[in-house]
């Protein structure tokens, strides 16, 4: 049972991403009425209730939903079904199709992302009340949706250099970088039981290690050379002036990039620092942040273009909601 539960959890995210609300069989006693008319298509109450039941099944919080929340969700499902019919009409007009190779590639992508075999995927789908053929059909619909939106919206999401420059100027505070120091450290720890003679030996080793660092030897190389003495260190990352303890900050705050600090002797060891990089801060170069800005603007345009296109699609269609 635990294995089945784990598999179900693995696939649920993929199901939610790829799954459009799926119609399931209803009992013969249910009387189907017209829920909505979309151009020449009819959405029945049976289709709506089936899709709503599937949506509830996929919602982990369905048991705690109030009646008002369920009704809101039901209307959202109806809106999804209306949108699906509108998309179907537009797909026919544009003659957009999906090949079996496209569907198979999508299935393989789901398997790869969730680390599942085909058999495990089929089993997980079965636990969700869906056979593999139905799942493939839903993937096909989703791919068609992506292709349609790409064809209708993508051309409206191009970003010009002027727009990127304007965004950079308007959000310049977001691209200011504070001053920083990037440090590497070489440390020879002083054991708590060390006597004066042992400490003096470590001090001499630290002097020799600093000399080798000044001559250009890498910190990591020295860590290997002094491994028997318990050498520690490596890249420390970035710091601002004043973030380190006073004894350390004092010897590194004025170091130039590539330079080696004096030896800092504290009760627990001998410390040597290398300034691997430092910056006085300021604005990040435009060329450095340009790709990120382009992505932000493209996403904003994509969202707005989709909203505009979807609204126009509905305005041009005949939609009659009857519930």
PDB file of N, CA and C in Angstrom, residues 219-274:
ATOM      1  N   UNK A 219      45.057  27.921  -2.564  1.00  0.00           N
ATOM      2  CA  UNK A 219      44.640  27.550  -1.213  1.00  0.00           C
ATOM      3  C   UNK A 219      44.362  26.054  -1.130  1.00  0.00           C
ATOM      4  N   UNK A 220      43.641  25.521  -2.105  1.00  0.00           N
ATOM      5  CA  UNK A 220      43.282  24.101  -2.066  1.00  0.00           C
ATOM      6  C   UNK A 220      44.517  23.196  -2.116  1.00  0.00           C
ATOM      7  N   UNK A 221      45.545  23.644  -2.824  1.00  0.00           N
ATOM      8  CA  UNK A 221      46.788  22.866  -2.875  1.00  0.00           C
ATOM      9  C   UNK A 221      47.441  22.808  -1.497  1.00  0.00           C
ATOM     10  N   UNK A 222      47.440  23.947  -0.809  1.00  0.00           N
ATOM     11  CA  UNK A 222      48.022  23.993   0.534  1.00  0.00           C
ATOM     12  C   UNK A 222      47.227  23.148   1.523  1.00  0.00           C
ATOM     13  N   UNK A 223      45.927  23.092   1.346  1.00  0.00           N
ATOM     14  CA  UNK A 223      45.100  22.284   2.246  1.00  0.00           C
ATOM     15  C   UNK A 223      45.504  20.816   2.175  1.00  0.00           C
ATOM     16  N   UNK A 224      45.876  20.383   0.977  1.00  0.00           N
ATOM     17  CA  UNK A 224      46.347  19.004   0.811  1.00  0.00           C
ATOM     18  C   UNK A 224      47.725  18.844   1.449  1.00  0.00           C
ATOM     19  N   UNK A 225      48.599  19.826   1.213  1.00  0.00           N
ATOM     20  CA  UNK A 225      49.975  19.747   1.737  1.00  0.00           C
ATOM     21  C   UNK A 225      50.008  19.700   3.263  1.00  0.00           C
ATOM     22  N   UNK A 226      49.083  20.416   3.893  1.00  0.00           N
ATOM     23  CA  UNK A 226      49.080  20.502   5.357  1.00  0.00           C
ATOM     24  C   UNK A 226      47.944  19.689   5.977  1.00  0.00           C
ATOM     25  N   UNK A 227      47.504  18.689   5.261  1.00  0.00           N
ATOM     26  CA  UNK A 227      46.392  17.872   5.757  1.00  0.00           C
ATOM     27  C   UNK A 227      46.734  17.184   7.077  1.00  0.00           C
ATOM     28  N   UNK A 228      47.979  16.731   7.219  1.00  0.00           N
ATOM     29  CA  UNK A 228      48.382  16.039   8.449  1.00  0.00           C
ATOM     30  C   UNK A 228      48.369  16.972   9.660  1.00  0.00           C
ATOM     31  N   UNK A 229      48.434  18.270   9.389  1.00  0.00           N
ATOM     32  CA  UNK A 229      48.378  19.251  10.483  1.00  0.00           C
ATOM     33  C   UNK A 229      46.944  19.713  10.743  1.00  0.00           C
ATOM     34  N   UNK A 230      46.003  19.082  10.041  1.00  0.00           N
ATOM     35  CA  UNK A 230      44.589  19.415  10.249  1.00  0.00           C
ATOM     36  C   UNK A 230      44.130  20.664   9.534  1.00  0.00           C
ATOM     37  N   UNK A 231      44.831  21.066   8.456  1.00  0.00           N
ATOM     38  CA  UNK A 231      44.479  22.294   7.740  1.00  0.00           C
ATOM     39  C   UNK A 231      43.024  22.275   7.277  1.00  0.00           C
ATOM     40  N   UNK A 232      42.381  23.418   7.410  1.00  0.00           N
ATOM     41  CA  UNK A 232      40.986  23.584   7.002  1.00  0.00           C
ATOM     42  C   UNK A 232      40.867  24.838   6.147  1.00  0.00           C
ATOM     43  N   UNK A 233      39.750  24.948   5.428  1.00  0.00           N
ATOM     44  CA  UNK A 233      39.510  26.183   4.688  1.00  0.00           C
ATOM     45  C   UNK A 233      38.885  25.955   3.332  1.00  0.00           C
ATOM     46  N   UNK A 234      39.175  26.890   2.410  1.00  0.00           N
ATOM     47  CA  UNK A 234      38.568  26.864   1.094  1.00  0.00           C
ATOM     48  C   UNK A 234      37.777  28.138   0.862  1.00  0.00           C
ATOM     49  N   UNK A 235      36.909  28.109  -0.130  1.00  0.00           N
ATOM     50  CA  UNK A 235      36.114  29.286  -0.479  1.00  0.00           C
ATOM     51  C   UNK A 235      35.124  29.607   0.632  1.00  0.00           C
ATOM     52  N   UNK A 236      35.058  30.857   1.042  1.00  0.00           N
ATOM     53  CA  UNK A 236      34.146  31.293   2.103  1.00  0.00           C
ATOM     54  C   UNK A 236      32.905  31.981   1.561  1.00  0.00           C
ATOM     55  N   UNK A 237      32.903  32.321   0.276  1.00  0.00           N
ATOM     56  CA  UNK A 237      31.775  33.062  -0.274  1.00  0.00           C
ATOM     57  C   UNK A 237      31.965  34.560  -0.132  1.00  0.00           C
ATOM     58  N   UNK A 238      30.851  35.292  -0.238  1.00  0.00           N
ATOM     59  CA  UNK A 238      30.913  36.754  -0.229  1.00  0.00           C
ATOM     60  C   UNK A 238      30.549  37.335   1.139  1.00  0.00           C
ATOM     61  N   UNK A 239      31.211  38.442   1.457  1.00  0.00           N
ATOM     62  CA  UNK A 239      30.944  39.158   2.702  1.00  0.00           C
ATOM     63  C   UNK A 239      30.967  40.657   2.426  1.00  0.00           C
ATOM     64  N   UNK A 240      30.238  41.397   3.248  1.00  0.00           N
ATOM     65  CA  UNK A 240      30.357  42.851   3.228  1.00  0.00           C
ATOM     66  C   UNK A 240      31.363  43.259   4.301  1.00  0.00           C
ATOM     67  N   UNK A 241      31.962  44.415   4.100  1.00  0.00           N
ATOM     68  CA  UNK A 241      32.898  44.930   5.102  1.00  0.00           C
ATOM     69  C   UNK A 241      32.164  45.066   6.429  1.00  0.00           C
ATOM     70  N   UNK A 242      32.757  44.519   7.491  1.00  0.00           N
ATOM     71  CA  UNK A 242      32.146  44.596   8.810  1.00  0.00           C
ATOM     72  C   UNK A 242      31.374  43.363   9.212  1.00  0.00           C
ATOM     73  N   UNK A 243      31.151  42.431   8.273  1.00  0.00           N
ATOM     74  CA  UNK A 243      30.387  41.225   8.601  1.00  0.00           C
ATOM     75  C   UNK A 243      31.226  40.193   9.355  1.00  0.00           C
ATOM     76  N   UNK A 244      32.528  40.204   9.145  1.00  0.00           N
ATOM     77  CA  UNK A 244      33.401  39.261   9.844  1.00  0.00           C
ATOM     78  C   UNK A 244      33.719  39.784  11.249  1.00  0.00           C
ATOM     79  N   UNK A 245      34.263  38.923  12.074  1.00  0.00           N
ATOM     80  CA  UNK A 245      34.675  39.363  13.409  1.00  0.00           C
ATOM     81  C   UNK A 245      35.750  40.438  13.275  1.00  0.00           C
ATOM     82  N   UNK A 246      35.900  41.261  14.299  1.00  0.00           N
ATOM     83  CA  UNK A 246      36.802  42.410  14.219  1.00  0.00           C
ATOM     84  C   UNK A 246      38.230  42.007  13.880  1.00  0.00           C
ATOM     85  N   UNK A 247      38.721  40.917  14.470  1.00  0.00           N
ATOM     86  CA  UNK A 247      40.109  40.504  14.227  1.00  0.00           C
ATOM     87  C   UNK A 247      40.322  40.077  12.781  1.00  0.00           C
ATOM     88  N   UNK A 248      39.302  39.484  12.166  1.00  0.00           N
ATOM     89  CA  UNK A 248      39.409  39.073  10.765  1.00  0.00           C
ATOM     90  C   UNK A 248      39.159  40.256   9.829  1.00  0.00           C
ATOM     91  N   UNK A 249      38.129  41.050  10.153  1.00  0.00           N
ATOM     92  CA  UNK A 249      37.768  42.174   9.293  1.00  0.00           C
ATOM     93  C   UNK A 249      38.930  43.156   9.163  1.00  0.00           C
ATOM     94  N   UNK A 250      39.668  43.335  10.237  1.00  0.00           N
ATOM     95  CA  UNK A 250      40.778  44.290  10.257  1.00  0.00           C
ATOM     96  C   UNK A 250      41.843  43.954   9.215  1.00  0.00           C
ATOM     97  N   UNK A 251      42.094  42.652   8.983  1.00  0.00           N
ATOM     98  CA  UNK A 251      43.181  42.275   8.064  1.00  0.00           C
ATOM     99  C   UNK A 251      42.710  42.109   6.620  1.00  0.00           C
ATOM    100  N   UNK A 252      41.404  42.078   6.386  1.00  0.00           N
ATOM    101  CA  UNK A 252      40.933  41.854   5.013  1.00  0.00           C
ATOM    102  C   UNK A 252      40.258  43.071   4.398  1.00  0.00           C
ATOM    103  N   UNK A 253      39.807  44.026   5.223  1.00  0.00           N
ATOM    104  CA  UNK A 253      38.970  45.093   4.679  1.00  0.00           C
ATOM    105  C   UNK A 253      39.672  45.919   3.602  1.00  0.00           C
ATOM    106  N   UNK A 254      40.985  46.050   3.661  1.00  0.00           N
ATOM    107  CA  UNK A 254      41.713  46.854   2.671  1.00  0.00           C
ATOM    108  C   UNK A 254      42.520  46.018   1.682  1.00  0.00           C
ATOM    109  N   UNK A 255      42.330  44.694   1.722  1.00  0.00           N
ATOM    110  CA  UNK A 255      43.050  43.824   0.784  1.00  0.00           C
ATOM    111  C   UNK A 255      42.554  44.033  -0.639  1.00  0.00           C
ATOM    112  N   UNK A 256      43.487  44.082  -1.569  1.00  0.00           N
ATOM    113  CA  UNK A 256      43.108  44.139  -2.977  1.00  0.00           C
ATOM    114  C   UNK A 256      42.825  42.726  -3.479  1.00  0.00           C
ATOM    115  N   UNK A 257      42.121  42.646  -4.592  1.00  0.00           N
ATOM    116  CA  UNK A 257      41.791  41.346  -5.172  1.00  0.00           C
ATOM    117  C   UNK A 257      43.066  40.580  -5.506  1.00  0.00           C
ATOM    118  N   UNK A 258      43.120  39.308  -5.071  1.00  0.00           N
ATOM    119  CA  UNK A 258      44.269  38.458  -5.328  1.00  0.00           C
ATOM    120  C   UNK A 258      45.334  38.500  -4.248  1.00  0.00           C
ATOM    121  N   UNK A 259      45.200  39.419  -3.289  1.00  0.00           N
ATOM    122  CA  UNK A 259      46.222  39.574  -2.252  1.00  0.00           C
ATOM    123  C   UNK A 259      45.955  38.653  -1.056  1.00  0.00           C
ATOM    124  N   UNK A 260      47.039  38.448  -0.259  1.00  0.00           N
ATOM    125  CA  UNK A 260      46.995  37.552   0.898  1.00  0.00           C
ATOM    126  C   UNK A 260      47.097  38.375   2.183  1.00  0.00           C
ATOM    127  N   UNK A 261      46.289  38.018   3.170  1.00  0.00           N
ATOM    128  CA  UNK A 261      46.297  38.752   4.442  1.00  0.00           C
ATOM    129  C   UNK A 261      47.487  38.349   5.305  1.00  0.00           C
ATOM    130  N   UNK A 262      47.694  39.132   6.362  1.00  0.00           N
ATOM    131  CA  UNK A 262      48.634  38.726   7.397  1.00  0.00           C
ATOM    132  C   UNK A 262      48.040  37.538   8.155  1.00  0.00           C
ATOM    133  N   UNK A 263      48.855  36.860   8.914  1.00  0.00           N
ATOM    134  CA  UNK A 263      48.371  35.729   9.719  1.00  0.00           C
ATOM    135  C   UNK A 263      47.618  36.272  10.934  1.00  0.00           C
ATOM    136  N   UNK A 264      46.443  35.733  11.166  1.00  0.00           N
ATOM    137  CA  UNK A 264      45.671  36.102  12.351  1.00  0.00           C
ATOM    138  C   UNK A 264      45.747  34.931  13.325  1.00  0.00           C
ATOM    139  N   UNK A 265      46.322  35.198  14.501  1.00  0.00           N
ATOM    140  CA  UNK A 265      46.426  34.150  15.517  1.00  0.00           C
ATOM    141  C   UNK A 265      45.359  34.382  16.581  1.00  0.00           C
ATOM    142  N   UNK A 266      44.490  33.402  16.737  1.00  0.00           N
ATOM    143  CA  UNK A 266      43.447  33.433  17.765  1.00  0.00           C
ATOM    144  C   UNK A 266      43.580  32.143  18.570  1.00  0.00           C
ATOM    145  N   UNK A 267      42.922  32.050  19.724  1.00  0.00           N
ATOM    146  CA  UNK A 267      43.107  30.868  20.574  1.00  0.00           C
ATOM    147  C   UNK A 267      42.880  29.527  19.895  1.00  0.00           C
ATOM    148  N   UNK A 268      42.013  29.499  18.884  1.00  0.00           N
ATOM    149  CA  UNK A 268      41.714  28.198  18.276  1.00  0.00           C
ATOM    150  C   UNK A 268      42.449  27.937  16.970  1.00  0.00           C
ATOM    151  N   UNK A 269      43.333  28.851  16.516  1.00  0.00           N
ATOM    152  CA  UNK A 269      44.051  28.549  15.293  1.00  0.00           C
ATOM    153  C   UNK A 269      44.744  29.733  14.655  1.00  0.00           C
ATOM    154  N   UNK A 270      45.439  29.441  13.545  1.00  0.00           N
ATOM    155  CA  UNK A 270      46.107  30.447  12.728  1.00  0.00           C
ATOM    156  C   UNK A 270      45.316  30.584  11.423  1.00  0.00           C
ATOM    157  N   UNK A 271      44.906  31.811  11.094  1.00  0.00           N
ATOM    158  CA  UNK A 271      44.053  32.054   9.934  1.00  0.00           C
ATOM    159  C   UNK A 271      44.775  32.935   8.920  1.00  0.00           C
ATOM    160  N   UNK A 272      44.667  32.540   7.650  1.00  0.00           N
ATOM    161  CA  UNK A 272      45.193  33.339   6.544  1.00  0.00           C
ATOM    162  C   UNK A 272      44.076  33.461   5.510  1.00  0.00           C
ATOM    163  N   UNK A 273      43.871  34.676   4.989  1.00  0.00           N
ATOM    164  CA  UNK A 273      42.796  34.908   4.026  1.00  0.00           C
ATOM    165  C   UNK A 273      43.359  35.365   2.677  1.00  0.00           C
ATOM    166  N   UNK A 274      42.677  34.938   1.627  1.00  0.00           N
ATOM    167  CA  UNK A 274      42.999  35.427   0.286  1.00  0.00           C
ATOM    168  C   UNK A 274      41.772  36.136  -0.266  1.00  0.00           C
TER     169      UNK A 274
END
